Amino acid sequence: MRPVILNPLFAEVTSLKGVGPALAKPLDRLGLVRVVDVAFHLPTGWVDRVPREELDAADAGRIISIVLTPRSYRESNGRGPTRVNAFDAAGNAVSLTYFGGHPGWAKKLLPLGEPKLVSGRLDQYGQDLQIVHPELADPGEVLRAREPIYPLSEGITSRRLSGFVDQAIERAPALPEWIEPGLKAKRDWPDWREALVRIHADPADATARARLAYDEVFANQLAMTLVRADTRKRRGRALAGDGRLRDLLKLPYSLTGAQARTVREIEGDLAQEAPMLRLLQGDVGSGKTLVAAMAMLVAVEAGAQAAMLAPTEILARQHYETLRRTLAGLPLEVAVLTGRDKGRVREATLMGLADGSIDILVGTHAIFQEAVGYRDLALVVVDEQHRFGVAERLMLQAKGARPPHLLAMTATPIPRTLTLAQYGEMDVSRLDEMPPGRQPIETRVISEDRLDEMVNALGRHLSEGGQAYWVCPLVEESEKSDLAAAEARAEELGRRFPGKVGVVHGRMKPTEKDDVMAAFSAGALGVLVATTVIEVGVDVPNATLIVIEHADRFGLAQLHQLRGRVGRGGGLSRCLLVRGSSLSETSRARLALMRETNDGFRIAEEDLRLRGGGEMLGTRQSGEQGFRLAPPDLLPDLLQCAQDDARLLVDRDGGLEGERGQAARIALYLFERDAGVARLRSG
Ligand code: ADP
Ligand code: MG
């Protein structure tokens, strides 16, 4: 149960004065559903309200504040605006312009000869400077030196939002301290409530911002540390494989050093009673599937069942095919189950799982539905783990009578520091070595005005018997138009290469998508135009060219994954990154990095570094880690620190029971990382 002290913060946003049904909607669009969301809606910047000494044309386009004295009126002649000629202390002129108002009104607001503190956007209007509909105050009146700018949505003004934020802060209680005193003193951090007040009063307050960011990160790391400590205490089932199935495997190659090492690490974990919690990180093509297969064979050798969870239908079927091929001839049963399986087929699979005649099951989320009962599920493999949060991992663990071992796999290259945020409770294995014979993918960055050349290159590629991907990005805000872009591109390429072009996107029915994918896999199609649905796992070795439009819109990790669709066969593969005509320095550097290296881990580290400086206030990017207060540039430092502190609290300071622990429990609930606590209760 949530500590009562937090109740005021978790009240509905409609409990704030002035929030009626009309405003609830725009607030909802901003994700502001409860009071706490409003309190944590941090300003992303500020308007400088420190008054200027003098008018300066160089400030045109900026919001300024300045003391001005009105000297004369130029009244509206019928339709035009009323202008008030005003001067700064140095005698520079500006016109304060009012549209559509009664002329008397401007006169009343701005009596001649009376200095006013004027704020608004300075515009260049022909030869003159003007401010349209300025805000006015008396010169002595103190304006906030820095007025926060909040992310807004249609239907709500900054001023309204500021008012709600003020109310939300007012309701925020003072909370007991969860930060280790030495750390708090060293960083000179204020108390939680004070930090909240300070950040909204002065968005540039780096210390207050860091404290709030730390709190969120700390709650996250603490939850994981608790889950980990709890898992360690649980009794799963020790799986000792005797090798009889693995000995029958006929692989056309030998394991890479990294694969062999990882398999040993997994064997070691499985041999323990405490359930395994291991993350397998390996770049696209590093051979994670084989490692998973070996792990599942250990489970089957030990007389148990294994399940493998894939994020999409396509990938589930593909894994199923791969496993069947790899495990052909072994005395065991592999089955597949997805949401599409209905009726008798599904019934038969469920029976086989219940009576144990199916040893290995591959599928989508459907494999963990309530109706699906296993005889003896002892190992769960989750592919492309980044789509599953801690809560899902906990859910999986609840499935077996005894908690199953968990192997999570991801190809998303994550910097080491950030791995802690997402997988802080897990042990990590890295496949840092590619199978032999892989050629690096040749990457080029090309401007979008050279599209013709690219289509010609595609033509040559096809006539040489090659296949290709053509990716059009899907951007959330304009999902529709980008979908249209993909379809239009497919049509255009289809006219040029009749019968050879297919298209897949997220709006298609799974069956339609699968048909197109299957045709492409079989070589019946030469070009697959796609939105990012091909991102994960699809494997067509003959596809050795990938064109990525609007490459500058993708995150580097995503670009890297997309690029990994090619380079799967023996031959040389190419990746063409199509960029827009105007690029920021950072975008340029990012694309250059893609050209320079094929090493996903390096790309991830550099990407983090590149993001760091430019987007000081943008927390959007770190959203991948599920943080809303912690900006990416602070993460590496804060994460390590929070991880150490969370361990300290759990291992030395009595966990949640001691005084600081009680405070930390509040932090878990405040940041809604309480899944760990709930589980401790139930278990
Ligand atoms: P990912 O890590 O991206 O899931 P996969 O498991 O799909 O990678 O493997 C990519 C390709 O590499 C597959 O075609 C697989 O058969 C092949 N492969 C895996 N391990 C080895 C190895 N040790 N030597 C050679 N090829 C391998
Ligand atoms: Mg894979």
XYZ file of C-alpha atoms and ligand atoms in Angstrom:
711
model
C 0.000 0.000 0.000
C 1.169 3.468 -0.853
C 2.283 5.454 2.213
C -0.496 7.902 3.165
C 1.901 10.806 3.167
C 1.888 10.563 -0.637
C -1.883 10.656 -1.014
C -2.137 14.360 -1.848
C 0.312 13.812 -4.699
C -1.515 10.850 -6.128
C -4.904 12.580 -6.233
C -6.422 13.074 -9.674
C -5.343 16.166 -11.525
C -8.977 17.286 -11.550
C -8.663 17.866 -7.820
C -6.559 20.948 -8.600
C -8.471 24.193 -8.540
C -9.402 25.270 -12.030
C -9.015 21.898 -13.742
C -12.360 20.989 -15.202
C -13.253 18.501 -17.890
C -12.143 20.939 -20.593
C -8.595 21.153 -19.274
C -8.312 17.544 -18.184
C -7.894 16.585 -21.834
C -4.932 18.775 -22.773
C -3.359 17.823 -19.456
C -3.903 14.178 -20.214
C -2.165 14.620 -23.556
C 0.865 15.783 -21.599
C 0.653 12.716 -19.401
C -0.499 14.819 -16.466
C -3.116 12.650 -14.868
C -2.358 13.002 -11.197
C -1.040 15.828 -9.067
C 2.374 14.197 -8.887
C 2.623 14.279 -12.679
C 2.105 18.020 -12.589
C 4.686 18.455 -9.837
C 7.163 16.457 -11.905
C 6.375 18.307 -15.112
C 9.710 20.072 -15.063
C 10.428 23.178 -17.071
C 12.520 22.515 -20.156
C 13.845 26.044 -20.349
C 13.139 29.557 -19.266
C 12.368 33.043 -20.465
C 14.867 35.534 -19.235
C 12.980 38.276 -17.410
C 16.037 40.140 -16.190
C 15.374 43.639 -17.540
C 17.655 44.828 -20.352
C 19.495 48.104 -20.030
C 18.922 49.096 -23.623
C 16.932 48.098 -26.683
C 19.059 46.176 -29.148
C 17.976 45.093 -32.632
C 20.123 41.997 -32.137
C 17.485 40.789 -29.650
C 14.830 40.675 -32.365
C 12.911 37.407 -32.113
C 13.644 37.075 -28.404
C 11.431 37.682 -25.434
C 12.869 40.544 -23.441
C 11.944 42.684 -20.490
C 12.842 46.354 -20.368
C 11.759 49.560 -18.686
C 10.154 51.887 -21.259
C 8.483 55.263 -21.126
C 5.532 55.960 -23.474
C 5.903 59.287 -25.286
C 3.136 59.454 -27.885
C 0.260 57.531 -29.462
C -0.326 56.725 -33.082
C -3.962 55.887 -33.181
C -5.519 53.331 -35.374
C -6.992 54.835 -38.519
C -10.011 52.623 -38.700
C -8.668 49.088 -39.050
C -4.954 49.238 -38.209
C -3.431 48.669 -34.791
C -2.880 51.264 -32.125
C 0.789 51.997 -31.591
C 2.382 53.512 -28.554
C 5.771 55.081 -29.161
C 7.993 54.335 -26.222
C 11.655 54.919 -25.382
C 14.247 53.247 -23.217
C 16.530 55.168 -20.847
C 19.067 55.741 -23.629
C 16.427 57.196 -25.922
C 16.015 54.221 -28.323
C 12.526 53.929 -29.769
C 10.167 50.968 -29.922
C 6.522 50.766 -30.796
C 4.163 48.865 -28.522
C 1.460 47.570 -30.798
C -2.124 46.652 -30.025
C -4.352 45.034 -32.584
C -8.093 45.110 -32.502
C -8.412 46.951 -29.231
C -10.160 50.170 -28.441
C -7.587 53.003 -28.767
C -8.560 54.315 -25.344
C -7.531 51.043 -23.845
C -3.852 51.412 -24.834
C -3.869 54.939 -23.466
C -5.179 53.722 -20.184
C -2.594 50.949 -19.934
C 0.266 53.210 -20.922
C -0.119 56.783 -19.694
C 2.404 59.112 -21.320
C 5.538 59.787 -19.313
C 5.034 56.895 -16.885
C 7.807 54.267 -17.028
C 6.633 50.645 -17.290
C 8.363 47.303 -17.123
C 7.458 45.823 -20.499
C 7.915 42.142 -21.493
C 7.329 40.517 -24.820
C 8.901 39.426 -28.044
C 10.945 42.108 -29.725
C 10.283 42.178 -33.460
C 11.888 44.006 -36.314
C 9.119 45.742 -38.252
C 10.606 47.426 -41.312
C 13.064 49.959 -39.893
C 11.399 49.920 -36.504
C 11.379 47.736 -33.454
C 8.078 46.690 -32.013
C 6.555 44.538 -29.311
C 3.061 43.258 -29.968
C 0.659 43.001 -27.039
C 3.361 43.216 -24.366
C 2.910 42.250 -20.742
C 3.127 45.264 -18.477
C 4.215 45.734 -14.901
C 5.366 48.577 -12.708
C 9.138 48.995 -12.821
C 9.437 48.197 -9.139
C 7.431 44.994 -9.452
C 9.644 41.957 -9.200
C 9.187 39.555 -12.079
C 10.671 36.105 -11.795
C 14.130 36.527 -13.238
C 13.707 33.279 -15.096
C 10.236 32.302 -16.008
C 9.927 28.581 -16.575
C 8.888 27.231 -19.959
C 6.823 24.071 -19.707
C 6.078 21.570 -22.438
C 2.535 22.449 -23.502
C -0.227 20.884 -25.494
C -3.032 22.434 -27.453
C -5.630 23.982 -25.197
C -3.432 24.974 -22.283
C -1.304 28.044 -21.822
C 1.978 28.308 -20.004
C 0.387 30.587 -17.466
C -2.397 28.168 -16.634
C 0.044 25.349 -16.326
C 2.292 27.397 -14.047
C -0.704 27.974 -11.817
C -1.379 24.248 -11.589
C 2.262 23.553 -10.905
C 2.150 26.029 -8.039
C -0.830 24.220 -6.567
C 0.821 20.846 -7.018
C 3.944 22.003 -5.237
C 1.848 23.381 -2.436
C 0.362 19.955 -1.915
C 3.729 18.238 -1.957
C 4.566 17.189 1.601
C 8.014 17.366 3.099
C 9.359 13.826 2.937
C 11.828 12.019 5.165
C 15.302 11.765 3.694
C 16.279 8.622 1.793
C 19.610 9.789 0.470
C 22.658 8.638 2.396
C 23.679 11.668 4.517
C 27.331 11.674 3.407
C 26.328 11.735 -0.251
C 23.753 14.445 0.263
C 26.260 16.657 2.034
C 28.962 16.041 -0.536
C 26.689 17.067 -3.407
C 25.120 19.896 -1.483
C 21.654 18.642 -2.364
C 18.572 20.264 -0.862
C 15.723 18.317 0.719
C 13.270 16.748 -1.698
C 10.525 19.313 -1.338
C 12.909 22.207 -1.468
C 14.430 20.816 -4.647
C 10.979 20.657 -6.213
C 10.204 24.239 -5.250
C 13.561 25.434 -6.503
C 13.462 23.788 -9.903
C 10.098 25.315 -10.736
C 11.194 28.726 -9.493
C 14.488 28.644 -11.352
C 14.764 26.102 -14.144
C 18.507 26.707 -14.301
C 19.030 25.399 -10.780
C 21.334 22.496 -11.567
C 21.661 21.291 -7.982
C 17.923 20.997 -7.479
C 17.550 19.282 -10.834
C 20.283 16.795 -9.987
C 18.700 15.938 -6.652
C 15.336 15.152 -8.248
C 17.001 13.171 -10.996
C 18.942 11.241 -8.412
C 15.799 10.394 -6.467
C 14.216 8.856 -9.509
C 17.321 6.902 -10.432
C 17.787 5.786 -6.859
C 14.223 4.466 -6.638
C 14.824 2.558 -9.850
C 18.088 1.012 -8.703
C 16.688 0.227 -5.291
C 13.737 -1.639 -6.798
C 16.104 -3.742 -8.852
C 18.428 -4.366 -5.962
C 15.478 -5.558 -3.880
C 14.282 -7.849 -6.643
C 17.738 -9.236 -6.989
C 18.181 -9.823 -3.281
C 14.804 -11.486 -3.161
C 15.430 -13.688 -6.170
C 18.690 -14.860 -4.673
C 16.791 -16.073 -1.653
C 14.241 -18.032 -3.636
C 14.507 -21.668 -4.418
C 14.253 -22.531 -8.025
C 15.461 -25.707 -9.460
C 19.043 -26.671 -10.153
C 19.348 -27.910 -13.744
C 22.231 -30.241 -14.398
C 22.363 -31.213 -18.055
C 24.244 -34.400 -18.834
C 25.148 -33.274 -22.350
C 23.316 -36.106 -24.055
C 21.319 -33.766 -26.324
C 24.061 -31.241 -26.917
C 26.348 -34.097 -27.964
C 23.927 -34.932 -30.742
C 23.974 -31.392 -32.157
C 25.576 -31.178 -35.556
C 26.686 -27.610 -36.065
C 28.311 -26.545 -39.324
C 30.668 -24.369 -37.297
C 32.206 -24.209 -33.881
C 31.185 -21.763 -31.169
C 32.985 -18.462 -30.992
C 35.046 -17.881 -27.872
C 32.414 -15.487 -26.583
C 29.619 -17.983 -27.181
C 31.520 -20.762 -25.429
C 32.266 -18.520 -22.461
C 28.655 -17.394 -22.224
C 27.334 -20.943 -22.407
C 29.626 -21.846 -19.515
C 28.358 -18.874 -17.498
C 24.791 -19.957 -18.124
C 25.509 -23.584 -17.236
C 26.999 -22.343 -13.989
C 23.840 -20.344 -13.202
C 21.488 -23.161 -14.123
C 23.317 -25.563 -11.841
C 22.316 -23.378 -8.879
C 19.023 -23.499 -7.065
C 18.717 -19.721 -6.991
C 17.031 -18.806 -10.231
C 19.282 -17.366 -12.914
C 18.782 -13.723 -13.796
C 21.096 -13.191 -16.712
C 21.176 -10.696 -19.517
C 22.876 -11.691 -22.730
C 23.979 -8.644 -24.666
C 25.227 -9.266 -28.137
C 25.295 -7.208 -31.243
C 23.087 -8.178 -34.133
C 24.526 -11.300 -35.719
C 26.709 -12.243 -32.783
C 24.896 -15.556 -32.464
C 22.620 -15.233 -29.473
C 20.105 -17.760 -30.775
C 22.580 -20.572 -30.568
C 23.461 -19.679 -26.996
C 19.758 -19.709 -26.148
C 19.375 -23.085 -27.828
C 22.224 -24.537 -25.785
C 20.698 -23.209 -22.578
C 17.330 -24.714 -23.457
C 18.967 -28.046 -24.209
C 20.464 -28.071 -20.731
C 16.957 -27.638 -19.308
C 15.563 -30.436 -21.451
C 18.471 -32.728 -20.600
C 17.557 -32.132 -16.966
C 14.030 -33.307 -17.713
C 12.374 -29.888 -17.670
C 10.746 -27.569 -20.213
C 12.008 -24.314 -21.693
C 10.126 -21.426 -23.272
C 11.352 -18.685 -25.532
C 9.498 -15.409 -25.794
C 9.791 -13.212 -28.879
C 8.423 -9.689 -29.223
C 6.594 -10.233 -32.502
C 4.760 -12.887 -34.427
C 7.296 -12.811 -37.242
C 10.210 -13.308 -34.911
C 8.486 -16.069 -32.998
C 7.916 -18.021 -36.215
C 11.436 -17.346 -37.353
C 12.939 -18.560 -34.087
C 10.759 -21.605 -34.291
C 12.038 -22.431 -37.766
C 15.648 -21.812 -36.759
C 15.360 -23.986 -33.680
C 13.677 -26.776 -35.574
C 16.446 -26.720 -38.140
C 19.205 -26.523 -35.543
C 17.699 -29.218 -33.344
C 16.598 -31.521 -36.170
C 17.288 -35.157 -35.379
C 17.354 -34.639 -31.621
C 14.828 -36.598 -29.587
C 12.771 -33.649 -28.419
C 9.656 -31.723 -29.342
C 9.634 -28.035 -30.294
C 6.355 -26.149 -30.681
C 5.218 -22.620 -31.441
C 2.347 -20.672 -29.910
C 1.183 -17.185 -30.776
C -2.057 -15.238 -30.528
C -2.874 -16.443 -34.014
C -3.057 -20.081 -33.057
C -6.665 -20.983 -32.441
C -8.884 -24.013 -32.140
C -7.506 -27.507 -32.426
C -3.906 -26.594 -33.105
C -3.857 -24.480 -29.989
C -5.589 -27.172 -27.944
C -3.018 -29.734 -29.013
C -0.166 -27.429 -28.048
C -1.687 -26.713 -24.657
C -2.063 -30.453 -24.069
C 1.527 -31.075 -25.026
C 2.727 -28.411 -22.632
C 0.631 -29.763 -19.811
C 1.676 -33.370 -20.235
C 5.279 -32.501 -20.954
C 5.470 -33.971 -24.446
C 6.509 -30.535 -25.732
C 9.996 -29.751 -24.465
C 10.591 -26.342 -25.956
C 7.960 -23.721 -26.710
C 8.568 -20.615 -28.793
C 6.038 -17.833 -29.020
C 4.782 -14.358 -28.313
C 3.243 -13.140 -25.070
C 0.545 -15.737 -25.658
C 2.828 -18.327 -24.106
C 2.309 -16.796 -20.681
C -1.424 -16.432 -20.747
C -3.243 -17.849 -17.825
C -4.681 -20.735 -19.812
C -1.226 -21.950 -20.723
C -0.040 -24.459 -18.141
C 3.347 -26.142 -18.226
C 4.235 -29.457 -16.736
C 7.637 -28.272 -15.611
C 8.803 -24.924 -16.944
C 12.330 -24.353 -15.678
C 13.875 -21.880 -18.114
C 12.483 -18.806 -19.819
C 14.419 -17.085 -22.595
C 13.260 -13.605 -23.539
C 14.514 -12.288 -26.861
C 14.840 -8.568 -27.465
C 14.495 -7.860 -23.839
C 14.364 -4.098 -24.218
C 10.655 -4.330 -24.858
C 10.056 -5.914 -21.482
C 10.323 -3.996 -18.275
C 11.072 -5.173 -14.778
C 7.372 -5.721 -14.137
C 7.119 -8.187 -17.038
C 10.208 -9.971 -15.852
C 8.576 -10.413 -12.479
C 5.411 -11.672 -14.138
C 7.382 -14.322 -15.983
C 9.006 -15.427 -12.813
C 5.655 -16.003 -11.230
C 4.722 -18.584 -13.848
C 6.398 -21.778 -12.657
C 5.627 -23.487 -9.360
C 9.226 -22.803 -8.586
C 10.521 -19.637 -10.227
C 12.150 -20.490 -13.560
C 15.616 -19.420 -14.599
C 15.556 -16.349 -16.800
C 17.820 -15.570 -19.727
C 17.119 -12.221 -21.345
C 18.702 -11.363 -24.663
C 19.139 -8.019 -26.319
C 20.849 -6.721 -29.406
C 20.257 -3.140 -28.426
C 23.686 -1.839 -27.685
C 23.468 -0.014 -24.401
C 26.342 1.850 -22.789
C 27.665 0.051 -19.762
C 26.453 2.704 -17.371
C 22.909 2.582 -18.695
C 22.776 -1.187 -18.509
C 22.553 -0.682 -14.779
C 19.360 1.317 -15.140
C 17.572 -1.242 -17.193
C 19.013 -4.463 -15.902
C 20.398 -3.546 -12.516
C 19.132 -6.769 -10.991
C 20.762 -9.037 -13.572
C 24.127 -10.573 -14.258
C 25.425 -9.637 -17.660
C 27.155 -11.672 -20.356
C 28.420 -9.955 -23.456
C 28.935 -11.573 -26.843
C 31.714 -9.256 -27.852
C 33.019 -11.343 -30.703
C 31.452 -11.916 -34.096
C 31.356 -15.310 -35.796
C 34.291 -15.566 -38.195
C 34.020 -14.476 -41.806
C 31.718 -11.522 -41.244
C 32.620 -8.610 -43.414
C 32.002 -5.174 -42.048
C 29.047 -3.423 -43.624
C 30.146 -0.622 -45.887
C 28.195 2.445 -44.864
C 27.735 5.662 -46.810
C 25.877 8.829 -45.989
C 24.075 10.354 -48.967
C 22.018 13.496 -49.343
C 18.370 13.030 -50.163
C 18.645 15.008 -53.393
C 20.595 12.096 -54.837
C 17.694 9.707 -54.674
C 17.919 8.904 -58.392
C 21.430 7.606 -57.998
C 20.294 5.385 -55.195
C 17.452 3.939 -57.214
C 19.935 3.228 -59.998
C 22.266 1.521 -57.526
C 19.313 -0.526 -56.341
C 18.596 -1.513 -59.935
C 22.146 -2.783 -60.419
C 21.979 -4.626 -57.129
C 18.767 -6.384 -58.139
C 20.035 -7.298 -61.578
C 22.998 -8.993 -59.908
C 20.531 -11.155 -58.006
C 20.747 -9.304 -54.714
C 17.877 -8.325 -52.438
C 17.445 -5.117 -50.499
C 15.619 -3.394 -47.681
C 14.330 0.134 -48.096
C 13.398 1.731 -44.811
C 11.106 4.728 -44.342
C 10.971 5.836 -40.740
C 7.833 5.923 -38.687
C 7.704 8.952 -36.486
C 5.071 8.876 -33.818
C 3.647 12.348 -34.249
C 3.019 11.862 -37.921
C 2.480 8.158 -38.096
C -0.043 8.497 -40.871
C 1.985 10.593 -43.249
C 5.029 8.417 -42.829
C 2.968 5.394 -43.527
C 1.874 7.140 -46.660
C 5.529 7.849 -47.418
C 6.385 4.168 -47.173
C 3.485 3.221 -49.373
C 4.277 5.917 -51.893
C 7.909 4.840 -51.995
C 6.894 1.232 -52.516
C 4.631 2.237 -55.355
C 7.295 4.326 -56.986
C 9.914 1.593 -56.738
C 7.282 -0.881 -57.882
C 6.794 1.038 -61.125
C 10.507 0.911 -61.736
C 10.919 -2.755 -60.697
C 7.532 -4.326 -61.442
C 6.548 -7.310 -59.323
C 9.680 -7.120 -57.215
C 8.664 -4.733 -54.474
C 6.758 -5.525 -51.296
C 5.858 -3.305 -48.364
C 5.351 -4.014 -44.657
C 4.287 -1.631 -41.933
C 2.819 -1.698 -38.463
C -0.758 -1.080 -39.559
C -0.982 -4.263 -41.608
C -2.666 -7.369 -40.319
C -0.121 -9.884 -39.010
C -1.092 -12.382 -41.686
C -0.576 -9.871 -44.499
C 2.742 -8.876 -43.040
C 3.859 -12.472 -42.747
C 2.926 -13.176 -46.348
C 5.074 -10.310 -47.591
C 7.955 -11.304 -45.320
C 7.707 -14.876 -46.457
C 7.800 -13.831 -50.105
C 10.869 -11.739 -49.415
C 12.591 -14.547 -47.488
C 11.899 -16.936 -50.331
C 13.405 -14.530 -52.830
C 10.158 -13.920 -54.701
C 10.478 -10.232 -53.865
C 13.660 -8.266 -54.429
C 12.925 -5.174 -52.379
C 11.218 -4.914 -49.031
C 10.024 -1.398 -48.281
C 9.370 -1.152 -44.585
C 8.795 1.079 -41.652
C 10.812 -0.005 -38.665
C 8.927 -3.264 -38.194
C 11.942 -5.051 -39.636
C 13.986 -3.683 -36.806
C 14.440 -6.826 -34.815
C 15.747 -10.170 -35.773
C 14.622 -10.703 -39.354
C 17.189 -12.819 -41.134
C 17.523 -12.925 -44.938
C 21.176 -13.562 -45.800
C 20.762 -12.679 -49.486
C 19.634 -9.162 -48.614
C 22.922 -7.282 -48.713
C 21.785 -3.738 -49.346
C 19.818 -1.506 -47.039
C 18.713 2.034 -47.784
C 17.526 4.053 -44.798
C 15.643 7.245 -45.562
C 15.717 10.167 -43.125
C 18.511 8.420 -41.301
C 19.035 11.524 -39.197
C 15.653 10.950 -37.540
C 16.658 7.632 -36.045
C 18.486 7.045 -32.829
C 21.891 5.544 -33.412
C 21.055 2.334 -31.628
C 18.089 1.916 -33.922
C 20.125 2.709 -37.026
C 22.660 0.180 -35.944
C 19.989 -2.463 -35.521
C 18.493 -1.690 -38.887
C 21.881 -1.901 -40.510
C 22.284 -5.284 -38.885
C 19.555 -6.632 -41.199
C 22.288 -6.926 -43.806
C 25.701 -8.485 -43.507
C 24.223 -11.829 -42.577
C 25.592 -13.813 -45.472
C 29.223 -14.192 -46.439
C 29.412 -11.408 -49.036
C 29.962 -7.691 -48.806
C 26.969 -5.702 -47.623
C 26.184 -2.060 -48.003
C 24.143 0.454 -46.059
C 23.102 3.791 -47.521
C 22.056 6.371 -44.970
C 19.966 9.045 -46.629
C 20.125 12.345 -44.829
C 18.102 15.532 -45.024
C 19.701 18.585 -46.614
C 20.110 20.635 -43.447
C 21.695 18.849 -40.541
C 22.783 19.938 -37.104
C 26.370 19.418 -36.029
C 25.310 16.607 -33.734
C 23.362 14.819 -36.468
C 26.363 15.101 -38.717
C 28.643 13.648 -36.070
C 26.206 10.843 -35.397
C 25.944 9.773 -39.003
C 29.708 10.028 -39.386
C 30.048 7.651 -36.468
C 27.814 5.131 -38.210
C 30.071 5.306 -41.231
C 33.152 4.835 -39.161
C 32.333 1.796 -37.072
C 30.266 -1.376 -37.008
C 30.775 -1.894 -33.310
C 27.408 -1.482 -31.597
C 28.841 -1.051 -28.144
C 31.109 1.729 -29.309
C 28.217 3.404 -31.106
C 26.173 3.282 -27.938
C 28.885 4.857 -25.814
C 29.564 7.610 -28.339
C 25.886 8.267 -28.847
C 25.460 8.852 -25.143
C 28.388 11.238 -25.213
C 27.047 13.103 -28.246
C 23.616 13.502 -26.716
C 25.046 14.655 -23.456
C 26.053 18.218 -24.186
C 23.437 19.329 -26.666
C 20.282 18.428 -24.878
C 20.886 19.403 -21.332
C 17.257 19.706 -20.444
C 15.777 17.086 -22.713
C 14.675 14.084 -20.754
C 12.851 12.661 -23.725
C 15.854 10.702 -24.870
C 16.395 9.033 -21.562
C 12.774 7.961 -21.728
C 14.184 4.763 -23.135
C 15.341 4.020 -19.629
C 11.944 5.006 -18.281
C 13.093 8.155 -16.505
C 11.223 11.399 -16.645
C 13.308 13.530 -14.347
C 16.787 12.285 -15.089
C 18.329 13.777 -18.233
C 20.722 11.573 -20.205
C 23.839 13.567 -19.489
C 23.398 13.070 -15.758
C 22.578 9.386 -15.982
C 26.017 7.770 -16.070
C 27.168 9.542 -12.927
C 23.884 9.266 -11.035
C 23.308 5.632 -11.926
C 26.564 4.377 -10.536
C 26.112 6.449 -7.449
C 22.513 5.300 -6.927
C 23.411 1.686 -7.535
C 26.124 1.823 -4.882
C 23.811 3.539 -2.450
C 20.985 1.066 -3.069
C 23.353 -1.857 -2.428
C 24.570 -0.150 0.706
C 21.025 0.279 1.949
C 20.024 -3.303 1.222
C 23.236 -5.033 2.322
C 24.310 -2.908 5.260
C 21.591 -0.539 6.384
C 18.873 -3.103 6.933
C 16.978 -2.769 3.651
C 13.563 -1.175 3.967
C 13.265 -1.816 7.683
C 15.616 0.796 9.101
C 14.857 4.500 9.342
C 16.381 5.387 5.997
C 14.753 2.271 4.568
C 11.316 3.550 5.552
C 12.065 6.784 3.759
C 13.347 4.855 0.759
C 10.100 2.922 0.648
C 8.352 6.257 0.145
C 10.705 7.001 -2.746
C 9.800 3.663 -4.352
C 6.143 4.591 -4.280
C 6.725 8.178 -5.286
C 8.442 7.009 -8.462
C 6.165 4.033 -8.864
C 8.955 1.521 -8.632
C 7.046 -0.370 -5.994
C 6.701 -3.619 -7.993
C 9.728 -4.856 -6.092
C 8.135 -4.102 -2.749
C 4.842 -5.685 -3.695
C 6.654 -8.794 -4.631
C 8.555 -8.931 -1.373
C 5.206 -8.832 0.368
C 3.590 -11.574 -1.632
C 6.606 -13.853 -1.484
P 21.666 -12.617 -33.180
O 22.652 -12.500 -32.074
O 21.502 -11.365 -33.932
O 20.375 -13.203 -32.716
P 21.803 -15.014 -34.672
O 21.691 -15.915 -33.529
O 20.597 -14.827 -35.510
O 22.330 -13.608 -34.196
O 23.030 -15.477 -35.568
C 23.353 -14.824 -36.749
C 23.896 -15.812 -37.750
O 25.173 -16.291 -37.342
C 23.014 -17.006 -37.937
O 22.903 -17.260 -39.308
C 23.789 -18.121 -37.223
O 23.557 -19.377 -37.814
C 25.230 -17.709 -37.408
N 26.137 -18.171 -36.364
C 25.876 -18.241 -35.037
N 26.944 -18.679 -34.355
C 27.924 -18.902 -35.264
C 29.296 -19.376 -35.167
N 29.851 -19.702 -34.019
N 29.985 -19.464 -36.320
C 29.425 -19.127 -37.503
N 28.169 -18.691 -37.659
C 27.418 -18.582 -36.559
Mg 18.376 -12.766 -32.664
